[in-house]
Amino acid sequence: MCVKNSIRFLEHSSFIAATGFILLVLACNGGDQIGGDLHLVTFAVSVVLILISLFKNSIIRYQLSRSEHKNLFYYIIERMQLDENFSFTNEQMRNASLNYRDYSTNDFLRDNSLSTQIGSRKSKSWRIIITYVVFLIGMLLISRIFSLDFDNCAMFVILGAIGIGYYFLFSDTKRGSSKEEPLISFHPSCLNIFNKKISWDNLLDWRYNEGGKDRNSSVTLYYQNANLDMKTINIELKTLNISKIDLVLLLSVFKEKYGQSIY
């Protein structure tokens, strides 16, 4: 598990626990209505999901023990206010320093499936809708071919819908080649953002702003201009074809590797 997936796993651990308990309730209350094998599968899946959520800290620590990026993990989850979901083994982990001066940028990008060219967001709602429609049509055909009763068919639909939801939640957005000029691009010399070039020495810091009812999630950049005046740029994540985790990983590593360290 790469550092990006570890952060993503921690962020969505509550969703994993919720789906596990929902399936457990369905398995316990629907035992008389659904088939024995399907009931057993549903129960087993629910138990696995609940155990994964309960032992998420141990799972992540095991993965990090084999990773070169564990300090980056601790740094990112603290900056994104995810550290409350993770039990640190000691206080030193909270202040883990980054050291990517001698680490290959290409290796880091490859290990975490990161792209340095970021364009405008393309809606994937149609892909999600088409996937669910095809799945439902497939389930309708299967139920008729194998003469499945309503309760068994409904349980298959629930399991499949949860599986599809997990796929879109944890899968990376595929970024094919595009003729569109990137809105943000990361280079060893500078960050090219919204037609503005900011050297890594002049980029001072970043801050993640969690979204709410009246605002969208965003990342604020703090930098110095040629006159050494403090300036800010606000990046609305909903407008870009990149996740918040990908963006802050790129900002942290490129700043540490190519700029003056401020951490």
XYZ file of C-alpha atoms in Angstrom:
263
model
C 0.000 0.000 0.000
C 1.577 3.301 -1.110
C 1.437 6.349 1.146
C -1.430 7.832 -0.891
C -3.568 4.731 -0.429
C -2.753 4.659 3.294
C -4.042 8.230 3.667
C -7.081 7.438 1.532
C -7.787 4.307 3.578
C -7.604 6.323 6.814
C -9.861 9.047 5.425
C -12.597 6.586 4.394
C -12.331 4.236 7.383
C -15.674 5.486 8.761
C -17.378 4.613 5.462
C -15.869 1.117 5.608
C -17.201 0.642 9.146
C -20.661 1.950 8.198
C -21.059 -0.393 5.224
C -19.842 -3.276 7.357
C -22.501 -2.660 10.015
C -25.225 -2.185 7.376
C -24.377 -5.536 5.794
C -24.249 -7.160 9.240
C -27.767 -5.916 10.020
C -29.025 -7.151 6.644
C -27.379 -10.533 7.168
C -28.815 -10.959 10.656
C -32.336 -9.769 9.831
C -32.610 -11.412 6.425
C -31.377 -14.861 7.301
C -34.766 -16.465 6.784
C -35.483 -14.710 3.479
C -32.214 -15.107 1.560
C -30.385 -18.267 0.594
C -27.956 -19.898 2.978
C -24.821 -19.371 0.866
C -25.660 -15.750 0.124
C -26.469 -15.142 3.775
C -23.082 -16.575 4.745
C -21.253 -14.456 2.157
C -23.000 -11.283 3.317
C -22.207 -12.045 6.937
C -18.550 -12.814 6.121
C -18.137 -9.596 4.093
C -19.651 -7.529 6.904
C -17.332 -9.072 9.495
C -14.272 -8.474 7.293
C -15.191 -4.815 6.756
C -15.813 -4.250 10.462
C -12.513 -5.909 11.398
C -10.655 -3.809 8.813
C -12.122 -0.620 10.295
C -11.346 -1.718 13.858
C -7.740 -2.660 13.091
C -7.047 0.155 10.609
C -4.227 1.535 12.765
C -2.425 -1.802 12.867
C -2.923 -2.333 9.121
C -1.544 1.115 8.297
C 1.413 0.752 10.676
C 2.314 -2.571 9.096
C 2.247 -1.031 5.618
C 4.235 1.998 6.757
C 6.885 -0.208 8.346
C 7.755 -1.346 4.819
C 7.456 2.108 3.244
C 10.043 4.826 2.654
C 7.355 7.481 3.008
C 6.041 6.988 6.552
C 7.201 10.444 7.688
C 5.266 11.939 4.790
C 2.165 10.028 5.902
C 2.350 11.451 9.441
C 3.022 14.927 8.085
C 0.094 14.906 5.640
C -2.553 13.515 7.987
C -1.632 16.138 10.591
C -1.842 18.979 8.058
C -5.205 17.662 6.746
C -6.645 17.172 10.263
C -6.887 13.408 9.808
C -4.611 12.638 12.763
C -7.605 12.254 15.109
C -8.475 9.082 13.171
C -5.052 7.569 13.762
C -3.352 6.634 17.035
C 0.293 7.699 16.983
C 2.713 5.362 18.680
C 4.675 8.273 20.174
C 4.961 12.056 19.981
C 8.013 11.915 17.750
C 5.885 10.656 14.901
C 3.854 13.861 15.024
C 6.937 15.918 14.236
C 8.408 13.631 11.601
C 10.584 15.590 9.193
C 10.567 15.170 5.437
C 13.719 14.296 3.541
C 13.326 13.961 -0.218
C 16.451 15.761 -1.378
C 18.071 12.591 -2.660
C 14.921 10.643 -3.471
C 13.974 10.138 -7.117
C 10.988 12.270 -8.052
C 10.006 9.866 -10.820
C 10.020 6.948 -8.376
C 7.779 8.841 -5.982
C 5.356 9.807 -8.745
C 5.239 6.240 -10.060
C 4.823 4.627 -6.624
C 1.839 6.857 -5.815
C 0.314 7.113 -9.329
C 0.669 10.896 -9.376
C 0.511 13.185 -12.396
C 2.333 16.526 -12.506
C -0.040 17.936 -15.149
C -3.405 19.007 -13.734
C -6.289 20.156 -15.882
C -9.900 21.095 -15.306
C -12.195 18.508 -13.792
C -14.119 16.267 -16.138
C -17.321 14.945 -14.680
C -17.338 11.203 -14.080
C -20.991 11.102 -13.073
C -21.922 9.613 -16.429
C -19.459 6.747 -15.908
C -20.933 6.017 -12.487
C -24.492 6.126 -13.843
C -23.650 3.901 -16.827
C -21.878 1.406 -14.550
C -24.882 1.128 -12.228
C -27.335 0.907 -15.149
C -25.332 -1.899 -16.801
C -25.050 -3.671 -13.440
C -28.807 -3.453 -12.801
C -29.624 -4.694 -16.320
C -27.168 -7.557 -15.821
C -28.760 -8.454 -12.485
C -32.223 -8.410 -14.083
C -31.088 -10.862 -16.778
C -29.320 -13.098 -14.242
C -32.376 -13.167 -11.967
C -34.549 -14.328 -14.868
C -32.050 -16.905 -16.152
C -31.511 -18.452 -12.702
C -35.027 -17.727 -11.386
C -33.761 -15.805 -8.343
C -36.417 -14.702 -5.878
C -36.750 -11.024 -4.941
C -34.884 -11.246 -1.603
C -31.833 -12.952 -3.085
C -31.781 -10.600 -6.055
C -32.084 -7.553 -3.774
C -29.134 -8.753 -1.678
C -27.017 -9.269 -4.799
C -27.902 -5.743 -5.900
C -26.902 -4.302 -2.509
C -23.581 -6.167 -2.492
C -22.847 -5.152 -6.062
C -23.797 -1.510 -5.455
C -21.463 -1.353 -2.450
C -18.675 -2.961 -4.476
C -19.083 -0.425 -7.292
C -19.130 2.387 -4.735
C -15.836 1.171 -3.265
C -14.312 0.993 -6.732
C -15.101 4.611 -7.583
C -14.181 5.779 -4.085
C -10.706 4.236 -4.032
C -9.748 4.111 -7.707
C -7.558 6.748 -9.325
C -8.976 8.994 -11.987
C -7.391 8.026 -15.286
C -5.869 11.025 -16.967
C -5.518 10.374 -20.640
C -3.728 12.648 -23.028
C -5.519 15.938 -23.546
C -5.033 18.859 -25.868
C -6.070 21.152 -23.040
C -3.312 23.256 -21.518
C -2.827 22.196 -17.875
C -4.005 24.669 -15.245
C -1.308 23.540 -12.812
C 1.976 21.806 -13.571
C 4.826 20.805 -11.294
C 8.423 21.302 -12.453
C 11.768 21.086 -10.623
C 12.276 24.829 -11.193
C 8.820 26.113 -10.275
C 5.113 25.591 -9.785
C 3.191 26.788 -12.828
C -0.282 27.643 -11.590
C -3.013 29.612 -13.372
C -0.483 31.219 -15.755
C 1.730 32.237 -12.833
C 5.167 30.780 -12.086
C 6.174 30.431 -8.445
C 9.641 29.157 -7.597
C 9.806 26.561 -4.874
C 11.934 28.888 -2.752
C 9.160 31.505 -2.889
C 6.399 29.046 -2.069
C 6.208 29.365 1.705
C 3.476 26.982 2.740
C 0.077 25.468 1.963
C -3.087 24.934 3.980
C -5.961 22.545 3.376
C -9.423 24.051 3.960
C -12.108 21.466 4.606
C -15.385 22.009 2.813
C -18.742 22.525 4.466
C -22.311 23.522 3.723
C -21.414 26.989 2.488
C -17.964 26.390 1.043
C -16.058 23.903 -1.085
C -12.848 22.218 -0.001
C -9.757 24.057 -1.184
C -6.007 24.442 -0.754
C -4.500 27.850 -0.049
C -0.944 28.576 -1.167
C 1.218 31.184 0.550
C 4.078 32.627 -1.469
C 6.312 35.678 -1.859
C 6.385 37.824 -4.979
C 9.432 39.622 -6.402
C 9.008 42.389 -3.795
C 8.906 39.794 -0.994
C 5.257 40.612 -0.294
C 3.115 37.801 1.056
C 0.507 36.619 -1.454
C -2.059 33.830 -1.520
C -3.681 31.661 -4.173
C -6.806 29.667 -3.402
C -7.261 26.402 -5.319
C -10.853 25.178 -5.530
C -10.511 21.406 -5.675
C -13.878 20.861 -7.357
C -12.597 22.638 -10.477
C -9.499 20.458 -10.940
C -8.940 16.920 -12.154
C -7.016 15.937 -9.040
C -7.881 14.748 -5.557
C -6.930 16.727 -2.469
C -4.540 13.980 -1.345
C -2.714 13.954 -4.678
C -2.359 17.740 -4.651
C -0.959 18.065 -1.127
C 1.423 15.154 -1.713
C 2.832 16.891 -4.788
C 3.084 20.249 -3.021
C 4.838 18.774 0.011
C 7.391 16.670 -1.843
C 8.249 19.207 -4.583
C 8.606 22.003 -2.008
C 10.834 19.905 0.223
C 12.978 18.561 -2.610
C 13.422 21.640 -4.802
C 12.821 24.582 -2.467
C 14.143 26.067 0.694
C 12.949 23.880 3.532
C 10.557 25.526 5.976
C 9.338 22.433 7.794
